[in-house]
Amino acid sequence: LAERFEEKGIEKGIEKGIEKTAIKLLTKKFGILPEDIKEKISKLDNDGFERIIDGIFEYKSLEDVRKHIE
């Protein structure tokens, strides 16, 4: 049981790190992000985070980002 909790904690930590990285990269590219985008990013799963990070160089606007997080 303790191992399961530890694994869940590690997974959550990794997700939080990826979330912060996605937000940081988007902020560097577009400037301060609207709160709605930050909230939607925080609700993504690992696949969603990977989509955001993989597409970072292809996004031309925040509308492009919105299309991938909705």
C-alpha atoms as a PDB file:
ATOM      1  CA  LEU A   1       0.000   0.000   0.000  1.00  0.00           C
ATOM      2  CA  ALA A   2       2.800   2.406   0.869  1.00  0.00           C
ATOM      3  CA  GLU A   3       4.484   1.654  -2.446  1.00  0.00           C
ATOM      4  CA  ARG A   4       1.302   2.514  -4.328  1.00  0.00           C
ATOM      5  CA  PHE A   5       1.028   5.845  -2.540  1.00  0.00           C
ATOM      6  CA  GLU A   6       4.684   6.532  -3.252  1.00  0.00           C
ATOM      7  CA  GLU A   7       4.215   5.719  -6.951  1.00  0.00           C
ATOM      8  CA  LYS A   8       1.144   7.972  -7.131  1.00  0.00           C
ATOM      9  CA  GLY A   9       3.110  10.759  -5.475  1.00  0.00           C
ATOM     10  CA  ILE A  10       5.960  10.372  -7.940  1.00  0.00           C
ATOM     11  CA  GLU A  11       3.524  10.378 -10.887  1.00  0.00           C
ATOM     12  CA  LYS A  12       1.838  13.540  -9.582  1.00  0.00           C
ATOM     13  CA  GLY A  13       5.230  15.208  -9.137  1.00  0.00           C
ATOM     14  CA  ILE A  14       6.235  14.362 -12.685  1.00  0.00           C
ATOM     15  CA  GLU A  15       2.921  15.655 -14.046  1.00  0.00           C
ATOM     16  CA  LYS A  16       3.305  18.894 -12.080  1.00  0.00           C
ATOM     17  CA  GLY A  17       6.818  19.341 -13.481  1.00  0.00           C
ATOM     18  CA  ILE A  18       5.630  18.768 -17.042  1.00  0.00           C
ATOM     19  CA  GLU A  19       2.729  21.177 -16.472  1.00  0.00           C
ATOM     20  CA  LYS A  20       5.126  23.866 -15.237  1.00  0.00           C
ATOM     21  CA  THR A  21       7.404  23.268 -18.223  1.00  0.00           C
ATOM     22  CA  ALA A  22       4.516  23.588 -20.687  1.00  0.00           C
ATOM     23  CA  ILE A  23       3.353  26.833 -19.089  1.00  0.00           C
ATOM     24  CA  LYS A  24       6.893  28.200 -18.953  1.00  0.00           C
ATOM     25  CA  LEU A  25       7.551  27.441 -22.635  1.00  0.00           C
ATOM     26  CA  LEU A  26       4.241  28.946 -23.730  1.00  0.00           C
ATOM     27  CA  THR A  27       4.893  32.029 -21.595  1.00  0.00           C
ATOM     28  CA  LYS A  28       8.311  32.491 -23.184  1.00  0.00           C
ATOM     29  CA  LYS A  29       6.742  32.220 -26.626  1.00  0.00           C
ATOM     30  CA  PHE A  30       3.557  34.274 -26.147  1.00  0.00           C
ATOM     31  CA  GLY A  31       4.073  36.334 -22.992  1.00  0.00           C
ATOM     32  CA  ILE A  32       1.746  36.210 -20.009  1.00  0.00           C
ATOM     33  CA  LEU A  33      -0.843  33.486 -20.507  1.00  0.00           C
ATOM     34  CA  PRO A  34      -4.547  34.014 -19.851  1.00  0.00           C
ATOM     35  CA  GLU A  35      -5.813  32.218 -16.745  1.00  0.00           C
ATOM     36  CA  ASP A  36      -8.224  30.059 -18.768  1.00  0.00           C
ATOM     37  CA  ILE A  37      -5.316  28.548 -20.689  1.00  0.00           C
ATOM     38  CA  LYS A  38      -3.351  27.879 -17.500  1.00  0.00           C
ATOM     39  CA  GLU A  39      -6.392  26.220 -15.928  1.00  0.00           C
ATOM     40  CA  LYS A  40      -6.996  24.005 -18.959  1.00  0.00           C
ATOM     41  CA  ILE A  41      -3.340  23.007 -19.076  1.00  0.00           C
ATOM     42  CA  SER A  42      -3.436  22.079 -15.383  1.00  0.00           C
ATOM     43  CA  LYS A  43      -6.284  19.640 -16.135  1.00  0.00           C
ATOM     44  CA  LEU A  44      -4.441  17.805 -18.917  1.00  0.00           C
ATOM     45  CA  ASP A  45      -3.135  14.282 -18.586  1.00  0.00           C
ATOM     46  CA  ASN A  46       0.339  13.191 -19.679  1.00  0.00           C
ATOM     47  CA  ASP A  47      -0.758  12.789 -23.308  1.00  0.00           C
ATOM     48  CA  GLY A  48      -2.133  16.322 -23.287  1.00  0.00           C
ATOM     49  CA  PHE A  49       1.097  17.715 -21.859  1.00  0.00           C
ATOM     50  CA  GLU A  50       3.093  15.900 -24.505  1.00  0.00           C
ATOM     51  CA  ARG A  51       0.849  17.287 -27.263  1.00  0.00           C
ATOM     52  CA  ILE A  52       1.412  20.816 -25.982  1.00  0.00           C
ATOM     53  CA  ILE A  53       5.173  20.450 -25.657  1.00  0.00           C
ATOM     54  CA  ASP A  54       5.547  18.617 -28.978  1.00  0.00           C
ATOM     55  CA  GLY A  55       3.613  21.320 -30.814  1.00  0.00           C
ATOM     56  CA  ILE A  56       5.227  24.340 -29.160  1.00  0.00           C
ATOM     57  CA  PHE A  57       7.248  25.332 -32.235  1.00  0.00           C
ATOM     58  CA  GLU A  58       4.242  25.006 -34.532  1.00  0.00           C
ATOM     59  CA  TYR A  59       1.873  27.267 -32.583  1.00  0.00           C
ATOM     60  CA  LYS A  60       1.526  30.686 -34.167  1.00  0.00           C
ATOM     61  CA  SER A  61      -0.956  32.068 -31.643  1.00  0.00           C
ATOM     62  CA  LEU A  62      -2.731  31.282 -28.396  1.00  0.00           C
ATOM     63  CA  GLU A  63      -5.694  30.190 -30.504  1.00  0.00           C
ATOM     64  CA  ASP A  64      -3.536  27.348 -31.827  1.00  0.00           C
ATOM     65  CA  VAL A  65      -2.805  26.364 -28.227  1.00  0.00           C
ATOM     66  CA  ARG A  66      -6.501  26.513 -27.315  1.00  0.00           C
ATOM     67  CA  LYS A  67      -7.316  24.082 -30.135  1.00  0.00           C
ATOM     68  CA  HIS A  68      -5.008  21.489 -28.548  1.00  0.00           C
ATOM     69  CA  ILE A  69      -6.196  21.843 -24.979  1.00  0.00           C
ATOM     70  CA  GLU A  70      -9.959  21.792 -25.464  1.00  0.00           C
END
